[in-house]
Amino acid sequence: MKQSFGGPGMHLAGADGLRAVACLGVIFHHLAQLLNMNLQTPAIQEIQSFLLMGNAGVSVFFVLSGYLLALPFWRGYLEQGDFPQMKHYILRRAARIVPGYYAALILCIALVLILGIPSESFWLRSLAGLTFTSGFHYVTFFPSEINGPLWSISFEVFSYLLLPLCMLGLFRLFGKRRSFKGAMGYWVGVMLVLLAVNQMIHMLLTPEPNMRSWDYGMIGGAKYWMPNYNPVGFFGHFAIGIIASGVVCRLQSTEERTASLCKRGGFDVLGGLFLLGAVVLIWGARHQPEFSWSIQHQPYLFPWFALLVAGFLATAPYSRWLPAIVDNGFFRYTAKISFGLYIWHNLIMTLANKYWIADMHYFGIREVGRWIWIVLGVLAVSYLIATLSYYLIEKPVLDRAYLAGKRLPKPASKGAKNANA
């Protein structure tokens, strides 16, 4: 069986391709909002409706992060090793998020001040963004008026903090009497606790209805989203990825049976079915009201979509043919610069609308042909800026963090190294 993961320099098969699809899904979600659906043919409307569901890529990001970051914890647990080195974990997380995010947010802050762009509660939102606490209240939910996607970063940082805390509970609970079944039971318990806490958040922290709508700007939109969007609920997406990571480690420990199924293409069939199921689910929900088809009105068809994504991630490393399809060269490069694509593309669109293309706003573009040219332009500029962001801002810090991590005492077991992991 071909090893799809392992030590330094290796990667988990399927993760890069899925990251690229998720990133492009979010970008096309925002681009699809520009086309006036009411003026299009039924066929175009169906395609546009599907593209508008691309925001589910945010869920993929959370599942994928949980999946990749939990791997060293699972290996330490299942191999009777020690709890992973937290200094290395914190160093890598900070190096991955802070440089690119701070560059984008600080530029947004400067542009709002220099260009005089109206921004309600500007300093409070900026401070919350800089301290990764913006996701705890609807006023600060969007840290920047001109770069909406930055909202998810505080949620991800919160998940980064909860992962080692929950894993520490697993290590402490079972001590040296560790078992995979016990660990799965523990994480099912964590999921139930998350659902219970999320329900309490809905009961106690739902905003009052006054000015709770996208008609009242980004703060009104955030007020409408919350508490369906909240840090605890999003850790549920992250936790499903953590569980998938445990399954991958368990399959690795049963190599003989896993190899047999791999040779017969069983994992390709399973992975393909999970991937197809995710696409079919998104297609089926394209005309449904927001927050439908999900538990507790959480976004992105939770937990069904997240479970299908996790299923694909758990089976792809043992597939024979799927990695060659989903981890193609273009997707691998897109995955490498995906963080930059995510944090810069919407700012490009906002500035283009404000200072160049007047009808480049929600349902503003009337002709499909013109929309396609705008799409190509946004993608070209986004890839260019994301590439510069990666090589000039993100990669230098990541490389230094990697070298600093090598000087730290080595943990009991090593995790995978994926693009943007």
Short mmCIF file of C-alpha atoms in Angstrom, two decimals:
data_model
loop_
_atom_site.label_atom_id
_atom_site.label_comp_id
_atom_site.label_asym_id
_atom_site.label_seq_id
_atom_site.Cartn_x
_atom_site.Cartn_y
_atom_site.Cartn_z
CA MET A 1 0.00 0.00 0.00
CA LYS A 2 1.33 3.42 -0.94
CA GLN A 3 2.00 5.58 2.08
CA SER A 4 0.04 8.81 1.69
CA PHE A 5 1.20 10.35 4.91
CA GLY A 6 4.08 10.24 7.28
CA GLY A 7 7.03 12.34 8.36
CA PRO A 8 8.35 15.71 7.29
CA GLY A 9 7.69 16.62 3.69
CA MET A 10 4.88 14.09 3.24
CA HIS A 11 1.21 14.93 3.00
CA LEU A 12 -2.20 13.40 3.45
CA ALA A 13 -3.62 12.46 0.07
CA GLY A 14 -6.79 14.29 -0.88
CA ALA A 15 -6.30 17.14 1.58
CA ASP A 16 -4.74 19.57 -0.91
CA GLY A 17 -7.39 18.92 -3.54
CA LEU A 18 -10.19 19.36 -1.03
CA ARG A 19 -8.65 22.58 0.30
CA ALA A 20 -8.45 23.96 -3.23
CA VAL A 21 -12.08 23.09 -3.98
CA ALA A 22 -13.19 24.68 -0.70
CA CYS A 23 -11.25 27.87 -1.41
CA LEU A 24 -12.57 28.18 -4.95
CA GLY A 25 -16.07 27.40 -3.67
CA VAL A 26 -15.97 30.38 -1.31
CA ILE A 27 -14.60 32.66 -4.04
CA PHE A 28 -17.28 31.59 -6.53
CA HIS A 29 -19.94 32.03 -3.84
CA HIS A 30 -19.01 35.71 -3.67
CA LEU A 31 -18.67 36.01 -7.44
CA ALA A 32 -22.06 34.36 -8.04
CA GLN A 33 -23.68 37.01 -5.85
CA LEU A 34 -22.75 39.63 -8.44
CA LEU A 35 -24.91 38.17 -11.24
CA ASN A 36 -28.56 39.25 -11.33
CA MET A 37 -30.28 35.87 -11.14
CA ASN A 38 -33.70 37.29 -12.03
CA LEU A 39 -32.51 38.15 -15.55
CA GLN A 40 -30.95 34.77 -16.38
CA THR A 41 -32.27 31.67 -18.14
CA PRO A 42 -33.45 28.74 -15.98
CA ALA A 43 -30.27 26.77 -16.75
CA ILE A 44 -28.02 29.65 -15.67
CA GLN A 45 -30.14 30.14 -12.55
CA GLU A 46 -29.59 26.51 -11.55
CA ILE A 47 -25.83 26.81 -12.01
CA GLN A 48 -25.78 30.09 -10.11
CA SER A 49 -27.79 28.57 -7.26
CA PHE A 50 -25.24 25.79 -7.00
CA LEU A 51 -22.31 28.23 -7.02
CA LEU A 52 -23.98 30.24 -4.26
CA MET A 53 -23.70 27.13 -2.07
CA GLY A 54 -19.92 27.40 -2.36
CA ASN A 55 -19.78 29.13 1.01
CA ALA A 56 -19.95 25.61 2.46
CA GLY A 57 -16.23 25.61 1.70
CA VAL A 58 -15.83 27.32 5.10
CA SER A 59 -17.08 24.12 6.73
CA VAL A 60 -14.53 22.16 4.68
CA PHE A 61 -11.76 24.42 6.01
CA PHE A 62 -12.77 23.67 9.60
CA VAL A 63 -13.11 19.93 9.06
CA LEU A 64 -9.78 19.87 7.24
CA SER A 65 -7.99 21.85 9.95
CA GLY A 66 -9.27 19.54 12.67
CA TYR A 67 -8.28 16.53 10.58
CA LEU A 68 -4.69 17.68 9.97
CA LEU A 69 -3.92 19.25 13.33
CA ALA A 70 -5.24 16.32 15.38
CA LEU A 71 -2.96 13.77 13.71
CA PRO A 72 0.04 14.10 16.07
CA PHE A 73 -2.31 13.94 19.06
CA TRP A 74 -3.91 10.75 17.77
CA ARG A 75 -0.55 9.15 17.05
CA GLY A 76 0.70 10.02 20.50
CA TYR A 77 -2.46 8.55 22.00
CA LEU A 78 -2.72 5.35 19.95
CA GLU A 79 1.02 4.60 20.06
CA GLN A 80 1.18 5.01 23.86
CA GLY A 81 3.31 8.12 23.38
CA ASP A 82 3.40 11.44 25.17
CA PHE A 83 1.19 14.44 24.65
CA PRO A 84 2.55 16.47 21.68
CA GLN A 85 4.86 19.43 22.22
CA MET A 86 2.66 22.50 22.75
CA LYS A 87 5.42 25.01 21.99
CA HIS A 88 5.70 23.61 18.49
CA TYR A 89 1.93 23.52 18.06
CA ILE A 90 1.51 27.16 19.13
CA LEU A 91 4.47 28.28 17.06
CA ARG A 92 3.12 26.64 13.90
CA ARG A 93 -0.42 27.92 14.41
CA ALA A 94 0.75 31.48 14.98
CA ALA A 95 3.07 31.33 11.96
CA ARG A 96 0.27 30.01 9.75
CA ILE A 97 -2.41 32.56 10.72
CA VAL A 98 -0.89 35.77 12.06
CA PRO A 99 1.33 37.12 9.21
CA GLY A 100 -1.17 36.90 6.35
CA TYR A 101 -4.20 37.75 8.47
CA TYR A 102 -2.55 40.75 10.11
CA ALA A 103 -1.29 42.02 6.75
CA ALA A 104 -4.82 41.88 5.30
CA LEU A 105 -6.54 43.33 8.38
CA ILE A 106 -4.04 46.15 8.94
CA LEU A 107 -4.27 47.12 5.26
CA CYS A 108 -8.07 47.15 5.56
CA ILE A 109 -7.85 49.36 8.65
CA ALA A 110 -5.53 51.76 6.81
CA LEU A 111 -7.74 51.87 3.71
CA VAL A 112 -10.86 52.65 5.74
CA LEU A 113 -9.04 55.55 7.42
CA ILE A 114 -7.31 56.89 4.30
CA LEU A 115 -10.29 56.56 1.95
CA GLY A 116 -12.86 57.65 4.51
CA ILE A 117 -14.99 54.53 4.09
CA PRO A 118 -17.98 54.55 6.50
CA SER A 119 -17.49 51.83 9.12
CA GLU A 120 -19.72 51.61 12.17
CA SER A 121 -17.95 50.80 15.47
CA PHE A 122 -14.69 50.90 13.53
CA TRP A 123 -12.16 50.92 16.36
CA LEU A 124 -13.99 48.29 18.40
CA ARG A 125 -14.22 45.97 15.41
CA SER A 126 -10.58 46.58 14.52
CA LEU A 127 -9.43 45.83 18.06
CA ALA A 128 -11.52 42.67 18.19
CA GLY A 129 -10.05 41.58 14.87
CA LEU A 130 -6.49 42.15 16.02
CA THR A 131 -7.11 40.11 19.19
CA PHE A 132 -9.00 37.29 17.41
CA THR A 133 -12.11 37.92 19.53
CA SER A 134 -14.40 39.34 16.85
CA GLY A 135 -16.61 36.24 16.63
CA PHE A 136 -18.05 36.59 20.13
CA HIS A 137 -20.49 39.44 19.40
CA TYR A 138 -22.44 40.55 16.35
CA VAL A 139 -21.10 44.12 16.52
CA THR A 140 -17.52 42.91 16.10
CA PHE A 141 -18.33 39.76 14.07
CA PHE A 142 -16.98 41.29 10.84
CA PRO A 143 -13.65 42.88 11.86
CA SER A 144 -13.45 44.79 8.57
CA GLU A 145 -16.17 46.60 6.67
CA ILE A 146 -14.40 45.98 3.36
CA ASN A 147 -13.23 42.37 3.78
CA GLY A 148 -16.06 40.16 5.00
CA PRO A 149 -14.35 36.71 4.94
CA LEU A 150 -12.04 37.69 7.80
CA TRP A 151 -14.92 36.81 10.15
CA SER A 152 -13.96 33.12 10.22
CA ILE A 153 -10.40 33.62 11.49
CA SER A 154 -11.40 34.20 15.13
CA PHE A 155 -13.56 31.06 14.99
CA GLU A 156 -10.60 29.06 13.70
CA VAL A 157 -8.27 30.39 16.40
CA PHE A 158 -10.87 29.42 19.02
CA SER A 159 -10.87 25.90 17.57
CA TYR A 160 -7.07 25.85 17.71
CA LEU A 161 -7.33 26.45 21.45
CA LEU A 162 -10.04 23.85 22.09
CA LEU A 163 -8.28 21.04 20.19
CA PRO A 164 -5.38 20.50 22.65
CA LEU A 165 -7.66 21.07 25.64
CA CYS A 166 -10.06 18.35 24.50
CA MET A 167 -7.19 16.03 23.55
CA LEU A 168 -5.61 16.60 26.96
CA GLY A 169 -8.86 15.38 28.48
CA LEU A 170 -8.61 12.23 26.35
CA PHE A 171 -5.02 11.54 27.48
CA ARG A 172 -5.86 12.19 31.12
CA LEU A 173 -9.05 10.16 31.11
CA PHE A 174 -7.53 6.94 29.75
CA GLY A 175 -3.93 7.30 30.94
CA LYS A 176 -1.99 4.26 29.72
CA ARG A 177 -5.17 2.18 29.20
CA ARG A 178 -5.82 3.61 25.78
CA SER A 179 -8.15 2.21 23.17
CA PHE A 180 -9.55 3.45 19.87
CA LYS A 181 -13.11 2.57 20.85
CA GLY A 182 -12.76 4.49 24.09
CA ALA A 183 -11.38 7.49 22.24
CA MET A 184 -14.26 7.45 19.75
CA GLY A 185 -16.71 7.27 22.63
CA TYR A 186 -14.97 10.22 24.24
CA TRP A 187 -15.27 12.32 21.09
CA VAL A 188 -18.91 11.39 20.64
CA GLY A 189 -19.35 12.70 24.18
CA VAL A 190 -17.52 15.90 23.22
CA MET A 191 -19.90 16.33 20.27
CA LEU A 192 -22.92 15.91 22.54
CA VAL A 193 -21.53 18.48 24.98
CA LEU A 194 -20.96 20.89 22.08
CA LEU A 195 -24.56 20.46 20.93
CA ALA A 196 -25.82 21.05 24.47
CA VAL A 197 -23.72 24.20 24.92
CA ASN A 198 -24.74 25.41 21.48
CA GLN A 199 -28.38 24.95 22.41
CA MET A 200 -27.85 27.04 25.55
CA ILE A 201 -26.23 29.75 23.42
CA HIS A 202 -29.35 29.80 21.25
CA MET A 203 -31.59 30.02 24.31
CA LEU A 204 -29.64 32.69 26.15
CA LEU A 205 -27.74 34.72 23.55
CA THR A 206 -30.03 35.11 20.54
CA PRO A 207 -30.01 38.83 19.63
CA GLU A 208 -33.21 40.82 19.86
CA PRO A 209 -35.00 41.18 16.49
CA ASN A 210 -34.57 44.93 16.03
CA MET A 211 -32.34 45.71 12.99
CA ARG A 212 -31.51 42.03 12.62
CA SER A 213 -31.16 41.80 8.85
CA TRP A 214 -28.68 42.27 6.00
CA ASP A 215 -30.71 45.37 5.13
CA TYR A 216 -28.87 47.04 8.02
CA GLY A 217 -25.36 46.45 6.75
CA MET A 218 -22.71 44.05 7.96
CA ILE A 219 -23.51 44.48 11.64
CA GLY A 220 -27.19 43.83 10.91
CA GLY A 221 -26.19 40.79 8.86
CA ALA A 222 -24.00 39.49 11.67
CA LYS A 223 -26.89 39.99 14.05
CA TYR A 224 -29.03 37.87 11.71
CA TRP A 225 -26.36 35.16 11.50
CA MET A 226 -25.80 34.89 15.23
CA PRO A 227 -26.15 32.69 17.20
CA ASN A 228 -26.38 30.19 14.30
CA TYR A 229 -22.80 31.24 13.63
CA ASN A 230 -20.88 31.02 16.89
CA PRO A 231 -17.43 29.70 17.95
CA VAL A 232 -18.77 26.70 19.87
CA GLY A 233 -20.95 25.54 16.98
CA PHE A 234 -18.08 25.83 14.53
CA PHE A 235 -15.86 23.71 16.74
CA GLY A 236 -18.37 20.97 15.94
CA HIS A 237 -17.19 21.08 12.30
CA PHE A 238 -13.61 21.06 13.54
CA ALA A 239 -14.31 18.11 15.87
CA ILE A 240 -15.71 16.00 13.02
CA GLY A 241 -12.36 16.47 11.30
CA ILE A 242 -10.61 15.42 14.51
CA ILE A 243 -12.61 12.19 14.56
CA ALA A 244 -11.73 11.51 10.91
CA SER A 245 -8.07 11.95 11.80
CA GLY A 246 -8.42 9.28 14.48
CA VAL A 247 -9.93 6.92 11.92
CA VAL A 248 -6.93 7.46 9.60
CA CYS A 249 -4.51 6.61 12.40
CA ARG A 250 -6.53 3.53 13.31
CA LEU A 251 -6.51 2.33 9.70
CA GLN A 252 -2.75 2.77 9.63
CA SER A 253 -2.42 0.44 12.64
CA THR A 254 -4.39 -2.29 10.82
CA GLU A 255 -2.12 -2.19 7.78
CA GLU A 256 -2.67 -5.74 6.55
CA ARG A 257 -6.46 -5.46 6.27
CA THR A 258 -6.19 -1.88 5.02
CA ALA A 259 -3.73 -2.90 2.29
CA SER A 260 -6.07 -5.63 1.08
CA LEU A 261 -8.99 -3.27 0.74
CA CYS A 262 -6.73 -0.69 -0.91
CA LYS A 263 -5.57 -3.13 -3.57
CA ARG A 264 -9.17 -3.93 -4.47
CA GLY A 265 -9.97 -0.22 -4.85
CA GLY A 266 -12.36 -0.29 -1.91
CA PHE A 267 -11.16 3.01 -0.53
CA ASP A 268 -11.53 4.63 -3.94
CA VAL A 269 -15.15 3.54 -4.03
CA LEU A 270 -15.80 4.77 -0.49
CA GLY A 271 -14.00 8.06 -1.04
CA GLY A 272 -15.79 8.62 -4.33
CA LEU A 273 -19.15 7.94 -2.71
CA PHE A 274 -18.44 10.40 0.10
CA LEU A 275 -17.36 13.05 -2.39
CA LEU A 276 -20.37 12.43 -4.62
CA GLY A 277 -22.65 12.52 -1.60
CA ALA A 278 -21.31 15.94 -0.60
CA VAL A 279 -21.93 17.32 -4.10
CA VAL A 280 -25.44 15.82 -4.26
CA LEU A 281 -26.26 17.26 -0.83
CA ILE A 282 -25.15 20.73 -1.89
CA TRP A 283 -27.10 20.46 -5.13
CA GLY A 284 -30.24 19.32 -3.32
CA ALA A 285 -30.05 22.19 -0.83
CA ARG A 286 -29.44 24.93 -3.39
CA HIS A 287 -33.01 26.25 -3.25
CA GLN A 288 -33.57 25.67 0.46
CA PRO A 289 -33.73 28.52 3.00
CA GLU A 290 -30.53 29.34 4.85
CA PHE A 291 -29.93 27.21 7.96
CA SER A 292 -32.30 24.49 6.73
CA TRP A 293 -31.36 20.81 6.54
CA SER A 294 -29.13 21.22 9.59
CA ILE A 295 -29.11 20.60 13.31
CA GLN A 296 -29.74 23.65 15.54
CA HIS A 297 -29.90 25.90 12.45
CA GLN A 298 -26.13 25.73 12.10
CA PRO A 299 -24.74 26.84 8.73
CA TYR A 300 -23.49 24.63 5.95
CA LEU A 301 -25.86 21.67 6.35
CA PHE A 302 -24.30 20.61 9.65
CA PRO A 303 -23.47 17.85 10.44
CA TRP A 304 -24.32 15.98 7.21
CA PHE A 305 -22.02 17.89 4.90
CA ALA A 306 -19.15 17.90 7.40
CA LEU A 307 -19.53 14.13 7.90
CA LEU A 308 -19.33 13.48 4.16
CA VAL A 309 -16.22 15.65 3.89
CA ALA A 310 -14.68 13.82 6.84
CA GLY A 311 -15.51 10.48 5.25
CA PHE A 312 -13.64 11.46 2.12
CA LEU A 313 -10.64 12.65 4.13
CA ALA A 314 -10.55 9.42 6.12
CA THR A 315 -10.52 7.21 3.02
CA ALA A 316 -8.51 9.26 0.49
CA PRO A 317 -5.07 8.50 2.04
CA TYR A 318 -5.63 4.80 1.31
CA SER A 319 -7.09 5.25 -2.17
CA ARG A 320 -5.17 4.19 -5.27
CA TRP A 321 -6.62 6.55 -7.89
CA LEU A 322 -8.46 9.36 -6.10
CA PRO A 323 -5.29 11.26 -5.07
CA ALA A 324 -4.14 11.51 -8.69
CA ILE A 325 -7.46 13.14 -9.56
CA VAL A 326 -8.07 15.50 -6.66
CA ASP A 327 -4.44 16.36 -5.91
CA ASN A 328 -3.60 17.55 -9.43
CA GLY A 329 -0.98 20.24 -10.00
CA PHE A 330 -3.42 23.14 -10.23
CA PHE A 331 -5.20 22.14 -7.02
CA ARG A 332 -1.89 21.59 -5.23
CA TYR A 333 -0.80 25.13 -6.09
CA THR A 334 -4.21 26.55 -5.20
CA ALA A 335 -3.99 24.78 -1.84
CA LYS A 336 -0.54 26.26 -1.24
CA ILE A 337 -1.78 29.85 -1.64
CA SER A 338 -5.35 29.18 -0.46
CA PHE A 339 -5.07 31.25 2.72
CA GLY A 340 -4.03 34.26 0.67
CA LEU A 341 -6.81 33.65 -1.83
CA TYR A 342 -9.33 33.52 1.01
CA ILE A 343 -8.22 36.66 2.84
CA TRP A 344 -7.58 38.88 -0.23
CA HIS A 345 -10.19 38.07 -2.89
CA ASN A 346 -13.12 39.89 -1.27
CA LEU A 347 -11.08 43.02 -0.62
CA ILE A 348 -10.22 43.07 -4.34
CA MET A 349 -13.91 42.80 -5.21
CA THR A 350 -14.93 45.50 -2.74
CA LEU A 351 -12.36 48.01 -4.01
CA ALA A 352 -13.15 47.21 -7.65
CA ASN A 353 -16.80 47.94 -7.02
CA LYS A 354 -16.12 51.13 -5.09
CA TYR A 355 -13.62 52.71 -7.47
CA TRP A 356 -13.96 51.05 -10.85
CA ILE A 357 -16.96 48.84 -11.70
CA ALA A 358 -20.10 50.50 -10.37
CA ASP A 359 -22.47 47.56 -10.93
CA MET A 360 -20.12 45.01 -9.35
CA HIS A 361 -22.37 44.51 -6.33
CA TYR A 362 -25.06 42.10 -5.17
CA PHE A 363 -27.16 41.10 -8.23
CA GLY A 364 -25.65 44.08 -10.08
CA ILE A 365 -24.27 42.39 -13.23
CA ARG A 366 -26.97 41.81 -15.85
CA GLU A 367 -25.17 39.88 -18.64
CA VAL A 368 -23.53 36.48 -18.18
CA GLY A 369 -20.77 37.29 -20.67
CA ARG A 370 -19.73 40.40 -18.78
CA TRP A 371 -19.91 38.50 -15.50
CA ILE A 372 -17.52 35.85 -16.87
CA TRP A 373 -14.96 38.50 -17.79
CA ILE A 374 -15.22 39.98 -14.29
CA VAL A 375 -14.81 36.51 -12.80
CA LEU A 376 -11.65 35.92 -14.82
CA GLY A 377 -10.28 39.30 -13.79
CA VAL A 378 -10.96 38.74 -10.10
CA LEU A 379 -9.40 35.26 -10.23
CA ALA A 380 -6.28 36.52 -12.03
CA VAL A 381 -5.69 39.37 -9.59
CA SER A 382 -6.52 37.16 -6.58
CA TYR A 383 -4.05 34.47 -7.65
CA LEU A 384 -1.38 37.12 -8.24
CA ILE A 385 -1.82 38.81 -4.86
CA ALA A 386 -2.18 35.47 -3.04
CA THR A 387 1.07 34.29 -4.63
CA LEU A 388 2.87 37.44 -3.51
CA SER A 389 1.32 37.11 -0.05
CA TYR A 390 2.49 33.52 0.25
CA TYR A 391 6.08 34.02 -0.90
CA LEU A 392 6.70 37.46 0.61
CA ILE A 393 4.68 37.31 3.85
CA GLU A 394 3.52 33.83 4.79
CA LYS A 395 6.26 31.43 3.66
CA PRO A 396 9.24 33.28 5.22
CA VAL A 397 7.54 33.13 8.63
CA LEU A 398 6.44 29.51 8.15
CA ASP A 399 9.99 28.50 7.22
CA ARG A 400 11.43 30.21 10.28
CA ALA A 401 8.80 28.58 12.48
CA TYR A 402 9.60 25.18 10.97
CA LEU A 403 13.32 25.63 11.67
CA ALA A 404 12.60 26.86 15.20
CA GLY A 405 10.35 23.84 15.73
CA LYS A 406 13.15 21.48 14.71
CA ARG A 407 15.27 22.89 17.53
CA LEU A 408 12.58 22.07 20.08
CA PRO A 409 12.51 18.63 21.76
CA LYS A 410 10.86 16.20 19.35
CA PRO A 411 7.34 14.98 20.28
CA ALA A 412 6.58 11.29 20.62
CA SER A 413 5.08 11.14 17.11
CA LYS A 414 4.93 13.45 14.15
CA GLY A 415 1.97 14.74 12.22
CA ALA A 416 1.52 15.34 8.56
CA LYS A 417 2.79 18.41 6.78
CA ASN A 418 0.25 19.70 4.27
CA ALA A 419 0.06 22.94 2.40
CA ASN A 420 -1.50 25.49 4.79
CA ALA A 421 -1.77 22.85 7.54
#
